[in-house]
Tab-separated table of N, CA and C in Angstrom:
chain	number	residue	atom	x	y	z
A	1	ASP	N	-1.189	-1.444	91.245
A	1	ASP	CA	-0.186	-2.484	91.214
A	1	ASP	C	0.895	-2.195	92.253
A	2	SER	N	1.607	-3.209	92.629
A	2	SER	CA	2.723	-3.036	93.552
A	2	SER	C	3.800	-4.057	93.192
A	3	ARG	N	5.010	-3.763	93.585
A	3	ARG	CA	6.126	-4.627	93.229
A	3	ARG	C	7.022	-4.865	94.430
A	4	ASP	N	7.629	-6.062	94.442
A	4	ASP	CA	8.714	-6.345	95.369
A	4	ASP	C	9.995	-5.948	94.664
A	5	TRP	N	10.940	-5.417	95.402
A	5	TRP	CA	12.208	-5.080	94.757
A	5	TRP	C	13.359	-5.187	95.741
A	6	VAL	N	14.546	-5.387	95.187
A	6	VAL	CA	15.768	-5.507	95.970
A	6	VAL	C	16.591	-4.251	95.696
A	7	PRO	N	16.708	-3.353	96.660
A	7	PRO	CA	17.403	-2.082	96.419
A	7	PRO	C	18.871	-2.245	96.031
A	8	THR	N	19.535	-3.290	96.536
A	8	THR	CA	20.965	-3.450	96.239
A	8	THR	C	21.222	-3.831	94.793
A	9	THR	N	20.279	-4.537	94.146
A	9	THR	CA	20.472	-4.958	92.752
A	9	THR	C	19.554	-4.227	91.781
A	10	GLY	N	18.488	-3.611	92.289
A	10	GLY	CA	17.531	-2.939	91.419
A	10	GLY	C	16.542	-3.878	90.764
A	11	GLN	N	16.545	-5.154	91.150
A	11	GLN	CA	15.604	-6.110	90.562
A	11	GLN	C	14.213	-5.889	91.136
A	12	ALA	N	13.213	-6.027	90.264
A	12	ALA	CA	11.827	-5.849	90.698
A	12	ALA	C	10.962	-6.936	90.082
A	13	GLN	N	9.953	-7.342	90.820
A	13	GLN	CA	8.980	-8.314	90.335
A	13	GLN	C	7.599	-7.859	90.780
A	14	TRP	N	6.596	-8.204	89.969
A	14	TRP	CA	5.235	-7.864	90.334
A	14	TRP	C	4.856	-8.560	91.630
A	15	LYS	N	4.120	-7.886	92.470
A	15	LYS	CA	3.601	-8.471	93.702
A	15	LYS	C	2.083	-8.566	93.641
A	16	GLN	N	1.438	-7.470	93.269
A	16	GLN	CA	-0.020	-7.449	93.154
A	16	GLN	C	-0.417	-6.568	91.982
A	17	VAL	N	-1.507	-6.946	91.344
A	17	VAL	CA	-2.047	-6.111	90.275
A	17	VAL	C	-3.560	-6.317	90.228
A	18	ALA	N	-4.280	-5.243	90.030
A	18	ALA	CA	-5.741	-5.310	89.898
A	18	ALA	C	-6.109	-5.115	88.429
A	19	ILE	N	-7.004	-5.953	87.933
A	19	ILE	CA	-7.455	-5.873	86.538
A	19	ILE	C	-8.952	-5.587	86.557
A	20	TRP	N	-9.331	-4.443	86.046
A	20	TRP	CA	-10.723	-4.001	86.038
A	20	TRP	C	-11.402	-4.453	84.746
A	21	ASN	N	-12.539	-5.139	84.877
A	21	ASN	CA	-13.332	-5.564	83.740
A	21	ASN	C	-14.453	-4.543	83.568
A	22	VAL	N	-14.364	-3.724	82.532
A	22	VAL	CA	-15.332	-2.635	82.339
A	22	VAL	C	-16.710	-3.143	81.947
A	23	ILE	N	-16.778	-4.329	81.367
A	23	ILE	CA	-18.072	-4.865	80.946
A	23	ILE	C	-18.857	-5.394	82.139
A	24	SER	N	-18.226	-6.263	82.941
A	24	SER	CA	-18.938	-6.846	84.083
A	24	SER	C	-18.813	-6.004	85.347
A	25	LYS	N	-17.982	-4.953	85.269
A	25	LYS	CA	-17.740	-4.074	86.418
A	25	LYS	C	-17.248	-4.866	87.644
A	26	ARG	N	-16.296	-5.787	87.353
A	26	ARG	CA	-15.701	-6.587	88.418
A	26	ARG	C	-14.183	-6.422	88.357
A	27	VAL	N	-13.541	-6.728	89.462
A	27	VAL	CA	-12.088	-6.629	89.556
A	27	VAL	C	-11.515	-8.020	89.791
A	28	THR	N	-10.458	-8.336	89.054
A	28	THR	CA	-9.677	-9.536	89.317
A	28	THR	C	-8.389	-9.076	89.975
A	29	TRP	N	-8.083	-9.651	91.118
A	29	TRP	CA	-6.906	-9.251	91.883
A	29	TRP	C	-5.898	-10.389	91.860
A	30	LEU	N	-4.729	-10.145	91.277
A	30	LEU	CA	-3.678	-11.145	91.209
A	30	LEU	C	-2.612	-10.842	92.250
A	31	THR	N	-2.190	-11.864	92.969
A	31	THR	CA	-1.122	-11.730	93.957
A	31	THR	C	-0.073	-12.785	93.651
A	32	MET	N	1.178	-12.357	93.486
A	32	MET	CA	2.267	-13.257	93.156
A	32	MET	C	3.313	-13.235	94.260
A	33	ASP	N	3.974	-14.370	94.455
A	33	ASP	CA	5.097	-14.453	95.387
A	33	ASP	C	6.390	-14.266	94.606
A	34	SER	N	7.269	-13.452	95.110
A	34	SER	CA	8.546	-13.219	94.444
A	34	SER	C	9.468	-14.413	94.644
A	35	ARG	N	10.203	-14.734	93.596
A	35	ARG	CA	11.206	-15.787	93.661
A	35	ARG	C	12.498	-15.212	93.097
A	36	TRP	N	13.476	-15.018	93.943
A	36	TRP	CA	14.698	-14.336	93.543
A	36	TRP	C	15.806	-15.282	93.119
A	37	GLN	N	15.719	-16.563	93.433
A	37	GLN	CA	16.779	-17.490	93.042
A	37	GLN	C	16.574	-17.968	91.603
A	38	ASP	N	17.632	-18.384	90.958
A	38	ASP	CA	17.630	-18.926	89.588
A	38	ASP	C	17.216	-17.909	88.530
A	39	LEU	N	17.372	-16.618	88.791
A	39	LEU	CA	16.995	-15.611	87.794
A	39	LEU	C	17.976	-15.548	86.630
A	40	GLU	N	19.190	-16.033	86.834
A	40	GLU	CA	20.191	-15.966	85.761
A	40	GLU	C	19.977	-17.047	84.705
A	41	ARG	N	19.161	-18.053	84.997
A	41	ARG	CA	18.907	-19.114	84.017
A	41	ARG	C	17.897	-18.636	82.985
A	42	ASN	N	18.133	-18.992	81.737
A	42	ASN	CA	17.202	-18.618	80.672
A	42	ASN	C	15.984	-19.531	80.715
A	43	PRO	N	14.792	-19.005	80.460
A	43	PRO	CA	13.616	-19.877	80.421
A	43	PRO	C	13.672	-20.791	79.205
A	44	THR	N	13.180	-21.999	79.374
A	44	THR	CA	13.153	-22.947	78.262
A	44	THR	C	11.942	-22.658	77.384
A	45	PRO	N	12.005	-23.021	76.102
A	45	PRO	CA	10.866	-22.794	75.211
A	45	PRO	C	9.593	-23.499	75.681
A	46	SER	N	9.728	-24.578	76.459
A	46	SER	CA	8.536	-25.302	76.917
A	46	SER	C	7.657	-24.441	77.822
A	47	LEU	N	8.231	-23.423	78.460
A	47	LEU	CA	7.427	-22.538	79.301
A	47	LEU	C	6.425	-21.725	78.494
A	48	PHE	N	6.686	-21.592	77.195
A	48	PHE	CA	5.830	-20.774	76.335
A	48	PHE	C	5.056	-21.612	75.322
A	49	ASP	N	5.051	-22.930	75.507
A	49	ASP	CA	4.339	-23.837	74.621
A	49	ASP	C	2.836	-23.764	74.933
A	50	VAL	N	2.045	-23.364	73.966
A	50	VAL	CA	0.615	-23.155	74.172
A	50	VAL	C	-0.071	-24.442	74.627
A	51	ASP	N	0.304	-25.578	74.053
A	51	ASP	CA	-0.323	-26.839	74.441
A	51	ASP	C	-0.036	-27.182	75.903
A	52	GLN	N	1.197	-26.972	76.334
A	52	GLN	CA	1.528	-27.248	77.735
A	52	GLN	C	0.823	-26.272	78.663
A	53	LEU	N	0.736	-25.019	78.279
A	53	LEU	CA	0.062	-24.036	79.123
A	53	LEU	C	-1.427	-24.329	79.240
A	54	ARG	N	-2.016	-24.775	78.150
A	54	ARG	CA	-3.447	-25.074	78.149
A	54	ARG	C	-3.757	-26.260	79.066
A	55	ASP	N	-2.866	-27.273	79.088
A	55	ASP	CA	-3.101	-28.500	79.844
A	55	ASP	C	-2.486	-28.474	81.236
A	56	TYR	N	-1.909	-27.337	81.654
A	56	TYR	CA	-1.255	-27.249	82.949
A	56	TYR	C	-2.270	-27.430	84.074
A	57	LYS	N	-1.916	-28.260	85.036
A	57	LYS	CA	-2.805	-28.490	86.192
A	57	LYS	C	-2.081	-28.186	87.459
């Protein structure tokens, strides 16, 4: 795994992570872009709504 971070504030976010599937012997590689603005806003409950997440396109 690797992370982006801002040394002046100490904030860190995931950048890349590898997930190993021991059954299929395959790797899933996730790459995320860091977004540093609007971090002070609280997430709304709709971000964690299972129905919305399932139907997200």
